[in-house]
Coordinates of C-alpha atoms in Angstrom, one line a residue:
Chain A
M254 CA -10.5 -13.9 -16.2
R255 CA -13.4 -14.5 -18.6
I256 CA -17.0 -13.6 -17.9
L257 CA -19.8 -15.5 -19.5
C258 CA -22.1 -12.7 -20.7
P259 CA -25.7 -14.0 -21.0
F260 CA -26.1 -12.1 -24.3
C261 CA -22.7 -12.2 -25.9
G262 CA -21.2 -15.4 -24.6
E263 CA -17.8 -15.8 -22.9
R264 CA -15.7 -12.7 -23.2
A265 CA -12.4 -11.4 -21.7
S266 CA -12.8 -9.4 -18.5
S267 CA -11.1 -6.4 -20.2
E268 CA -14.4 -5.8 -22.1
F269 CA -16.2 -5.2 -18.9
A270 CA -16.2 -2.3 -16.4
Y271 CA -16.4 -3.0 -12.7
L272 CA -18.8 -1.2 -10.4
G273 CA -18.3 -3.2 -7.2
D274 CA -20.3 -4.8 -4.5
A275 CA -23.9 -5.5 -5.7
S276 CA -25.3 -5.6 -2.2
A277 CA -24.7 -1.8 -1.6
A278 CA -28.2 -0.5 -2.1
R279 CA -29.2 3.1 -2.2
A280 CA -31.1 4.1 1.0
D281 CA -34.5 5.7 1.0
P282 CA -33.8 9.4 1.7
Q283 CA -37.2 9.7 3.5
G284 CA -36.7 6.5 5.5
T285 CA -35.7 6.2 9.1
E286 CA -32.0 6.5 9.8
A287 CA -31.4 7.6 6.2
M288 CA -28.0 9.2 7.0
A289 CA -26.7 6.0 8.6
R290 CA -28.0 3.9 5.8
F291 CA -26.5 6.1 3.1
L292 CA -23.2 6.0 5.0
E293 CA -23.3 2.2 4.9
A294 CA -24.2 2.1 1.2
V295 CA -21.6 4.6 0.1
Y296 CA -18.6 3.7 2.2
F297 CA -18.9 0.5 4.1
R298 CA -18.2 -2.9 2.6
E299 CA -18.3 -6.5 3.6
N300 CA -15.2 -7.1 1.5
P301 CA -15.2 -10.9 1.7
A302 CA -12.4 -13.2 0.9
G303 CA -14.5 -15.7 -0.9
V304 CA -17.8 -15.5 -2.8
H305 CA -18.6 -11.9 -3.7
T306 CA -21.7 -10.7 -5.6
E307 CA -20.8 -7.7 -7.8
L308 CA -21.9 -5.6 -10.7
W309 CA -20.1 -5.6 -14.0
Y310 CA -21.0 -3.6 -17.1
H311 CA -20.3 -5.1 -20.6
E312 CA -19.0 -1.8 -21.9
S313 CA -17.3 -3.1 -25.1
G314 CA -20.2 -5.6 -25.8
C315 CA -23.9 -5.6 -25.3
R316 CA -23.8 -2.9 -22.6
S317 CA -25.8 -5.0 -20.2
W318 CA -25.4 -4.6 -16.5
L319 CA -24.6 -7.9 -15.0
R320 CA -24.7 -9.4 -11.5
V321 CA -21.7 -11.7 -11.1
K322 CA -20.9 -14.2 -8.4
R323 CA -17.2 -14.6 -8.1
D324 CA -14.6 -15.9 -5.7
T325 CA -12.2 -13.1 -4.7
C326 CA -9.6 -15.7 -3.7
S327 CA -9.5 -17.7 -6.9
H328 CA -11.3 -15.4 -9.4
Q329 CA -13.6 -18.3 -10.3
I330 CA -17.0 -17.2 -11.5
F331 CA -20.0 -19.2 -10.4
D332 CA -23.0 -17.3 -11.8
V333 CA -23.7 -14.4 -14.2
A334 CA -27.2 -12.9 -14.6
Y335 CA -28.6 -9.7 -15.9
A336 CA -28.7 -7.2 -13.0
K337 CA -32.3 -6.4 -13.9
E338 CA -33.5 -10.0 -13.6
A339 CA -31.6 -10.5 -10.4
L340 CA -33.4 -7.5 -8.9
R341 CA -36.8 -8.9 -9.9
T342 CA -36.3 -12.2 -8.2
Chain B
M180 CA 22.9 -9.0 19.5
Q181 CA 25.7 -8.1 17.2
K182 CA 26.2 -4.6 16.0
Y183 CA 26.9 -4.2 12.3
S184 CA 30.0 -2.1 11.6
F185 CA 33.0 -2.1 9.3
F186 CA 35.1 -3.3 12.1
N187 CA 32.8 -6.2 12.9
L188 CA 32.6 -7.1 9.2
V189 CA 36.4 -7.3 9.0
S190 CA 36.8 -9.3 12.2
A191 CA 34.0 -11.7 11.1
A192 CA 35.7 -12.1 7.8
L193 CA 38.9 -13.0 9.5
R194 CA 37.0 -15.7 11.4
R195 CA 35.5 -16.8 8.0
H196 CA 32.1 -15.5 8.8
R197 CA 31.3 -18.5 11.0
D198 CA 29.8 -16.7 14.0
W199 CA 27.1 -14.4 12.6
Q200 CA 24.0 -14.6 14.6
P201 CA 20.4 -14.7 13.3
V202 CA 19.2 -11.3 12.5
W203 CA 16.2 -11.5 14.8
R204 CA 14.9 -13.9 17.5
D205 CA 12.1 -16.2 16.3
A206 CA 10.0 -16.2 19.5
D207 CA 7.3 -18.5 20.8
P208 CA 4.2 -16.9 22.1
K209 CA 3.9 -16.1 25.8
E210 CA 0.5 -16.0 27.6
D211 CA 0.2 -12.2 27.7
Y212 CA 1.6 -9.0 26.5
D213 CA 1.0 -5.2 26.9
V214 CA 0.4 -4.8 23.2
I215 CA -0.1 -7.3 20.4
V216 CA 0.5 -6.0 16.8
V217 CA -1.2 -8.3 14.3
G218 CA 0.7 -8.3 11.0
G219 CA 4.5 -8.8 10.6
G220 CA 5.0 -6.5 7.6
G221 CA 6.8 -3.2 7.5
H222 CA 4.1 -1.3 9.3
G223 CA 3.6 -3.9 12.1
L224 CA 7.3 -4.2 12.8
A225 CA 7.9 -0.5 12.7
T226 CA 5.0 -0.1 15.2
A227 CA 6.6 -2.6 17.5
Y228 CA 10.0 -1.0 17.2
Y229 CA 8.8 2.5 18.0
L230 CA 6.6 1.2 20.9
A231 CA 9.8 -0.2 22.4
K232 CA 12.1 2.6 21.4
V233 CA 10.1 5.7 21.8
H234 CA 7.5 4.7 24.4
G235 CA 9.5 2.1 26.4
I236 CA 6.8 -0.6 26.0
T237 CA 8.8 -3.8 25.4
R238 CA 6.2 -6.5 26.3
V239 CA 5.1 -6.5 22.7
A240 CA 4.3 -9.3 20.3
V241 CA 4.1 -9.1 16.5
L242 CA 2.0 -11.9 15.1
E243 CA 2.6 -12.9 11.5
K244 CA 0.4 -15.5 9.7
G245 CA 3.2 -16.5 7.3
W246 CA 6.8 -15.4 7.4
L247 CA 8.0 -11.8 7.9
G248 CA 7.4 -9.5 5.0
S249 CA 5.6 -12.2 3.0
G250 CA 2.7 -9.9 2.1
N251 CA 2.9 -6.4 0.6
A252 CA 6.2 -5.5 2.3
G253 CA 7.8 -7.9 -0.2
R254 CA 5.6 -7.0 -3.1
N255 CA 5.9 -3.3 -3.6
T256 CA 7.8 -1.1 -6.0
T257 CA 9.9 0.5 -3.2
I258 CA 9.3 4.2 -3.9
I259 CA 9.6 6.7 -1.2
R260 CA 8.5 10.3 -1.7
S261 CA 6.5 13.1 0.0
N262 CA 5.0 15.1 -2.9
Y263 CA 1.4 15.2 -1.8
L264 CA -1.1 18.0 -2.2
L265 CA -3.4 17.9 0.7
P266 CA -1.9 19.4 3.9
D267 CA -2.7 16.3 6.1
N268 CA -0.9 14.1 3.7
T269 CA 2.0 16.5 2.9
R270 CA 3.0 16.8 6.6
F271 CA 2.6 13.1 7.3
Y272 CA 4.6 11.8 4.3
E273 CA 7.3 14.4 4.8
F274 CA 7.8 13.2 8.4
S275 CA 8.0 9.7 6.9
L276 CA 10.7 10.8 4.4
K277 CA 12.7 12.4 7.2
L278 CA 12.6 9.1 9.1
W279 CA 13.7 7.3 5.9
E280 CA 16.7 9.7 5.6
R281 CA 18.1 8.5 8.9
L282 CA 16.7 5.0 9.1
E283 CA 20.0 3.1 8.5
Q284 CA 21.7 4.9 11.4
E285 CA 18.6 4.4 13.5
L286 CA 18.3 0.7 12.9
N287 CA 22.0 -0.1 12.3
Y288 CA 20.9 -1.9 9.2
N289 CA 21.5 -1.3 5.5
T290 CA 18.0 -0.5 4.2
M291 CA 19.6 0.8 1.0
V292 CA 17.7 4.1 1.0
S293 CA 18.7 5.8 -2.2
Q294 CA 17.6 9.4 -2.7
R295 CA 17.8 9.4 -6.4
G296 CA 14.9 11.8 -7.1
I297 CA 11.6 11.4 -8.7
V298 CA 10.1 13.0 -11.8
Y299 CA 6.4 13.4 -12.5
F300 CA 6.0 14.2 -16.2
A301 CA 3.5 16.9 -17.3
H302 CA 1.9 16.3 -20.6
S303 CA -0.5 19.3 -20.8
D304 CA -0.8 22.9 -19.6
A305 CA -3.4 21.8 -17.1
Q306 CA -1.2 19.1 -15.7
R307 CA 1.7 21.6 -15.4
D308 CA -0.5 24.0 -13.5
A309 CA -1.6 21.2 -11.2
Y310 CA 2.1 20.4 -10.5
A311 CA 2.8 24.0 -9.9
R312 CA 0.1 24.1 -7.3
R313 CA 1.4 20.9 -5.7
A314 CA 5.0 22.1 -5.7
N315 CA 3.8 25.4 -4.0
Q316 CA 2.0 23.4 -1.4
M317 CA 5.1 21.3 -0.8
R318 CA 7.4 24.3 -0.5
L319 CA 5.0 25.9 1.9
H320 CA 5.6 22.9 4.1
G321 CA 9.3 23.2 3.7
I322 CA 9.7 20.3 1.3
D323 CA 11.9 20.4 -1.7
A324 CA 10.0 20.6 -5.0
E325 CA 11.2 21.9 -8.3
L326 CA 9.3 22.6 -11.5
V327 CA 11.6 21.6 -14.3
D328 CA 11.5 22.2 -18.0
V329 CA 12.0 20.0 -21.0
A330 CA 15.7 21.0 -21.6
W331 CA 16.5 20.0 -18.0
L332 CA 14.7 16.7 -18.3
R333 CA 16.4 15.9 -21.6
R334 CA 19.7 16.1 -19.8
L335 CA 18.5 13.8 -17.0
V336 CA 16.7 11.2 -19.0
P337 CA 17.5 11.5 -22.7
F338 CA 15.9 8.1 -23.6
V339 CA 12.4 9.3 -22.8
D340 CA 10.0 10.0 -25.7
F341 CA 9.6 13.8 -25.3
D342 CA 7.9 14.2 -28.6
N343 CA 5.2 11.6 -28.3
A344 CA 2.4 12.5 -30.7
R345 CA -0.3 12.1 -28.2
F346 CA 1.4 12.9 -24.9
P347 CA 4.3 15.3 -25.6
I348 CA 6.2 16.2 -22.4
Q349 CA 6.0 19.8 -21.4
G350 CA 7.9 19.7 -18.2
G351 CA 7.8 18.0 -14.8
L352 CA 7.7 18.0 -11.1
W353 CA 11.0 17.0 -9.5
Q354 CA 11.6 16.0 -5.9
R355 CA 15.2 15.4 -5.4
R356 CA 15.0 13.9 -1.9
A357 CA 12.6 11.1 -3.1
G358 CA 13.9 7.8 -4.2
T359 CA 13.8 4.1 -3.3
A360 CA 14.6 1.8 -0.4
R361 CA 15.2 -2.0 -0.3
H362 CA 11.8 -3.3 0.9
D363 CA 13.0 -6.6 2.4
A364 CA 15.8 -4.9 4.2
V365 CA 13.3 -2.5 5.8
V366 CA 11.4 -5.4 7.2
W367 CA 14.5 -7.2 8.4
G368 CA 16.0 -4.0 9.8
Y369 CA 12.9 -3.2 11.9
A370 CA 12.5 -6.8 13.0
R371 CA 16.1 -6.9 14.1
A372 CA 15.9 -3.6 16.0
A373 CA 12.6 -4.5 17.6
S374 CA 13.8 -7.9 18.6
Q375 CA 16.9 -6.4 20.1
L376 CA 14.6 -4.3 22.4
G377 CA 12.7 -7.3 23.6
V378 CA 9.8 -7.5 21.2
D379 CA 8.6 -11.0 20.4
I380 CA 8.3 -11.7 16.7
I381 CA 6.0 -14.7 16.3
Q382 CA 5.7 -16.2 12.8
N383 CA 3.3 -18.8 11.5
C384 CA 0.7 -17.5 13.9
E385 CA -2.6 -16.6 12.3
V386 CA -5.3 -14.8 14.3
T387 CA -8.5 -16.8 14.2
G388 CA -10.6 -14.7 16.6
F389 CA -10.6 -12.1 19.4
I390 CA -11.0 -12.7 23.1
R391 CA -13.6 -10.3 24.5
A392 CA -14.4 -9.3 28.1
G393 CA -17.2 -6.9 28.8
G394 CA -17.2 -5.5 25.2
R395 CA -13.4 -5.0 25.3
V396 CA -10.9 -6.8 23.2
V397 CA -8.4 -8.4 25.7
G398 CA -6.5 -10.7 23.4
V399 CA -6.5 -12.9 20.3
E400 CA -7.1 -16.5 19.5
T401 CA -4.4 -17.8 17.2
T402 CA -3.3 -21.0 15.5
R403 CA -0.6 -21.1 18.2
G404 CA -3.0 -20.7 21.1
A405 CA -4.7 -17.8 22.9
I406 CA -2.6 -14.7 23.6
R407 CA -3.9 -11.9 25.9
A408 CA -3.0 -8.3 25.8
A409 CA -4.4 -5.0 27.0
K410 CA -4.3 -3.6 23.5
V411 CA -4.4 -5.1 20.1
G412 CA -3.4 -3.2 17.0
L413 CA -4.1 -4.3 13.4
A414 CA -1.6 -3.6 10.7
L415 CA -2.8 -6.0 8.1
A416 CA -3.0 -4.2 4.7
G417 CA -5.2 -6.2 2.3
N418 CA -6.4 -8.6 5.0
T419 CA -7.7 -5.9 7.3
S420 CA -11.4 -6.5 6.5
R421 CA -11.1 -10.2 7.0
V422 CA -9.6 -10.0 10.5
A423 CA -11.7 -7.0 11.6
A424 CA -14.8 -9.0 10.6
K425 CA -13.9 -11.5 13.3
A426 CA -14.4 -8.7 15.8
G427 CA -17.6 -7.7 14.1
L428 CA -16.3 -4.6 12.4
R429 CA -17.3 -3.5 8.9
L430 CA -14.8 -1.0 7.4
P431 CA -14.7 1.5 4.5
I432 CA -12.2 -0.7 2.7
E433 CA -12.1 -2.9 -0.3
S434 CA -9.3 -5.2 -1.1
H435 CA -8.0 -4.9 -4.7
V436 CA -5.1 -6.6 -6.5
L437 CA -2.2 -4.4 -7.7
Q438 CA 0.4 -6.0 -10.0
A439 CA 4.1 -5.1 -10.1
F440 CA 6.8 -6.2 -12.5
V441 CA 10.5 -6.6 -12.9
S442 CA 12.4 -6.9 -16.1
E443 CA 15.6 -8.7 -16.8
A444 CA 18.7 -6.9 -15.6
L445 CA 20.1 -4.1 -17.7
K446 CA 23.1 -1.9 -17.4
P447 CA 22.4 1.4 -15.5
L448 CA 19.8 3.2 -17.5
I449 CA 17.2 5.0 -15.3
P450 CA 18.9 7.3 -12.8
C451 CA 15.9 8.2 -10.8
V452 CA 12.2 7.3 -10.4
L453 CA 10.0 8.2 -13.4
I454 CA 6.2 8.7 -13.3
F455 CA 4.3 8.8 -16.6
G456 CA 1.7 11.5 -16.2
A457 CA -0.6 10.6 -19.1
G458 CA -1.2 7.0 -18.3
H459 CA -0.3 5.3 -15.1
F460 CA 3.2 3.9 -15.1
Y461 CA 6.1 4.3 -12.6
V462 CA 9.5 2.8 -12.9
S463 CA 12.9 2.7 -11.2
Q464 CA 16.0 0.5 -11.7
S465 CA 17.1 -1.7 -8.9
D466 CA 20.8 -2.1 -7.9
K467 CA 20.7 -5.5 -9.6
G468 CA 19.7 -3.8 -12.8
G469 CA 16.1 -4.9 -13.2
L470 CA 13.5 -2.3 -14.0
V471 CA 10.9 -2.4 -11.2
F472 CA 7.6 -1.0 -12.4
G473 CA 3.9 -0.9 -12.0
G474 CA 0.7 0.8 -13.0
D475 CA -3.0 0.6 -12.2
L476 CA -5.0 -1.7 -10.0
D477 CA -6.7 -4.6 -11.9
G478 CA -9.9 -2.9 -10.8
Y479 CA -12.0 -5.5 -9.1
N480 CA -12.1 -6.9 -5.5
S481 CA -9.5 -9.6 -5.1
Y482 CA -7.5 -11.5 -2.5
A483 CA -5.8 -13.7 -5.1
Q484 CA -2.3 -12.1 -5.1
R485 CA -2.2 -12.4 -8.8
G486 CA -3.8 -10.4 -11.6
N487 CA -4.9 -10.6 -15.2
L488 CA -3.1 -10.3 -18.5
S489 CA -5.0 -7.2 -19.7
T490 CA -3.5 -5.1 -16.9
V491 CA 0.0 -6.5 -17.7
E492 CA -0.5 -5.3 -21.3
D493 CA -1.9 -1.9 -20.1
V494 CA 1.1 -1.3 -17.9
C495 CA 3.6 -2.3 -20.5
E496 CA 1.9 0.0 -23.1
G497 CA 2.2 2.9 -20.7
G498 CA 5.9 2.1 -20.2
L499 CA 6.5 1.9 -23.9
A500 CA 4.7 5.2 -24.5
L501 CA 7.2 6.8 -22.1
I502 CA 10.4 4.9 -22.9
P503 CA 10.1 3.3 -26.4
S504 CA 13.6 1.7 -26.1
L505 CA 12.2 -0.8 -23.6
S506 CA 10.2 -2.5 -26.4
R507 CA 12.6 -5.5 -26.5
V508 CA 13.4 -5.8 -22.8
R509 CA 12.0 -9.0 -21.5
L510 CA 9.7 -9.2 -18.5
L511 CA 11.3 -11.3 -15.8
R512 CA 8.6 -11.6 -13.2
S513 CA 5.2 -10.2 -12.2
W514 CA 3.3 -10.6 -9.0
G515 CA 0.2 -9.2 -7.3
G516 CA -0.3 -7.7 -3.8
I517 CA -3.6 -7.1 -2.1
M518 CA -4.2 -3.4 -1.4
D519 CA -6.5 -2.2 1.4
M520 CA -8.2 0.5 -0.7
S521 CA -10.0 3.0 1.5
M522 CA -12.9 4.9 0.1
D523 CA -11.2 8.3 -0.1
G524 CA -7.7 7.0 -1.0
S525 CA -6.2 8.0 2.4
P526 CA -5.2 5.9 5.4
I527 CA -6.8 5.2 8.8
I528 CA -4.8 5.3 12.0
D529 CA -7.3 5.3 14.7
R530 CA -9.0 3.5 17.6
T531 CA -12.0 1.4 16.6
P532 CA -15.5 1.5 18.2
I533 CA -14.3 -1.6 20.2
E534 CA -12.3 -0.7 23.3
G535 CA -8.8 -2.2 23.1
L536 CA -8.8 -2.7 19.3
Y537 CA -6.8 -0.2 17.2
L538 CA -6.5 0.1 13.4
N539 CA -3.8 1.0 11.0
A540 CA -5.2 0.4 7.5
G541 CA -6.5 1.8 4.2
W542 CA -3.0 2.5 2.8
C543 CA -4.2 1.9 -0.7
Y544 CA -1.1 1.4 -2.6
G545 CA 1.0 4.0 -0.9
G546 CA 1.8 2.0 2.2
F547 CA 5.5 1.4 1.7
K548 CA 6.7 5.0 1.7
A549 CA 4.6 5.5 4.9
T550 CA 6.2 2.6 6.8
P551 CA 8.3 4.6 9.3
A552 CA 5.7 7.3 9.9
A553 CA 2.8 4.9 10.1
G554 CA 4.8 2.8 12.7
W555 CA 5.6 6.0 14.6
C556 CA 2.0 7.3 14.7
F557 CA 0.4 3.9 15.3
A558 CA 2.9 3.3 18.2
H559 CA 1.9 6.7 19.6
L560 CA -1.8 5.8 19.4
L561 CA -1.3 2.4 21.0
A562 CA 0.9 3.7 23.8
R563 CA -0.9 7.0 24.6
G564 CA -4.4 6.2 23.5
D565 CA -4.7 9.4 21.5
S566 CA -3.8 10.1 17.9
H567 CA -0.4 11.5 17.0
E568 CA -0.6 15.1 15.8
L569 CA 0.4 14.0 12.3
A570 CA -2.2 11.3 12.1
R571 CA -5.1 13.2 13.6
A572 CA -6.9 13.5 10.3
Y573 CA -6.6 9.8 9.6
R574 CA -9.8 9.1 11.5
L575 CA -12.1 6.2 11.0
D576 CA -15.2 8.3 11.5
R577 CA -14.3 10.8 8.8
F578 CA -16.6 9.0 6.3
A579 CA -19.5 9.9 8.6
S580 CA -18.4 13.4 9.4
G581 CA -17.5 14.3 5.8
R582 CA -13.9 15.2 6.6
L583 CA -12.5 13.1 3.8
I584 CA -8.9 13.3 2.6
D585 CA -9.6 12.9 -1.1
E586 CA -6.2 13.5 -2.7
R587 CA -7.6 13.1 -6.2
G588 CA -11.0 14.7 -5.6
V589 CA -13.1 12.1 -7.3
G590 CA -15.4 10.9 -4.5
A591 CA -16.2 7.6 -3.0
Q592 CA -14.3 5.0 -4.9
P593 CA -12.2 2.3 -3.4
N594 CA -9.8 2.2 -6.2
L595 CA -7.9 5.4 -5.6
H596 CA -4.4 5.6 -4.5

């Protein structure tokens, strides 16, 4: 598997560290149902067989956090963006 | 169905082996059953067998999307052991090992259970202390555990690199009753014994949806038509999330790929199961002579049943650090299986929030050794509606209640084992 880092170019996946599902967002501790939302964010996952949006860290490269769209059945990668930019849009 | 015995083998040989019957009955689906078990791997078939044998429920169907044992049951490294630290796990896996010990007599099938022993190598003082703690915990539960020194290990496995510059071996944890079993034979043995008791084993039958009535699950839609049942149990390993999603369930599980490997056949070299303590590498030698080994997960969500080269290299490096003489052994095959990694590294055997739907999942990559006990406890849950005493801690709601069973003590990560 090779990941196209927007800063470094295409690199082997072994240069990257994996964090997991990018849709798991930290809940607002002051918000309503904070406990239930933390439970969802920490433990529960969609775990799709197909397109999965996930966070990778280019540990042995530019050290950017990346948001990667990847097919979990074929390991094909559709889209890579800086995680920061993906958050802004 | 035929009983396997020495006498029957001889008499069949005299008839030139012409009248052996199929090992199990390949059934067509009926309209309804008492219990449907989704997943025709070791766990699903063991569940069906114990439902029929222990609880007398024989109107049972096992639905398998492909062929029997085509998933993780045919992809593991066949190790059986019960050297766990946390009491909930210790008791459960010891019960499983005891079932393994008499499995062949129970099923009348040669599952090739070989109690050849397992060594966990200690490479530091801290690791030796941790093993001492674990050994004490095991002995408190009446399980055999021995702390062994380097001289003892040198006699057992002289080919291991004891004086590795970075990871010198300081001793080890030895469980004599641990060992290996023949994974395919376990599947076939349970299938045969369950089929003999009247269980329908239905292959090429993929579940595409659930039939609901008043909030309850009352059956499944499949590629071979609708099948109704009072209770539906899922034993799906890596595909659990996928099928549970059809019932609207979200689970504390991620699916990850784990690779395993087999080398070309060698003369007998490794007399037991060896676990490298400094990296992650485990190896045993099959009766055919191939070294069967594995290591870490690839480390990302995957349903692909194949992994990447970097993990192959990593596992082989771990192996060479432990046994340098393997450097010129050729790798014969490698493959990947999809692990249902739960968020605390321990399994779930529980009812779900949906009435009529039961779950056996989250085995991470320790599912093979659990096969008999998982089947036993899941059958108990399906038959009686309450958890078996040994599986009471394996609850689905433990993630909300905080009663996690975190064998490694590192928190919410789906890539534990």
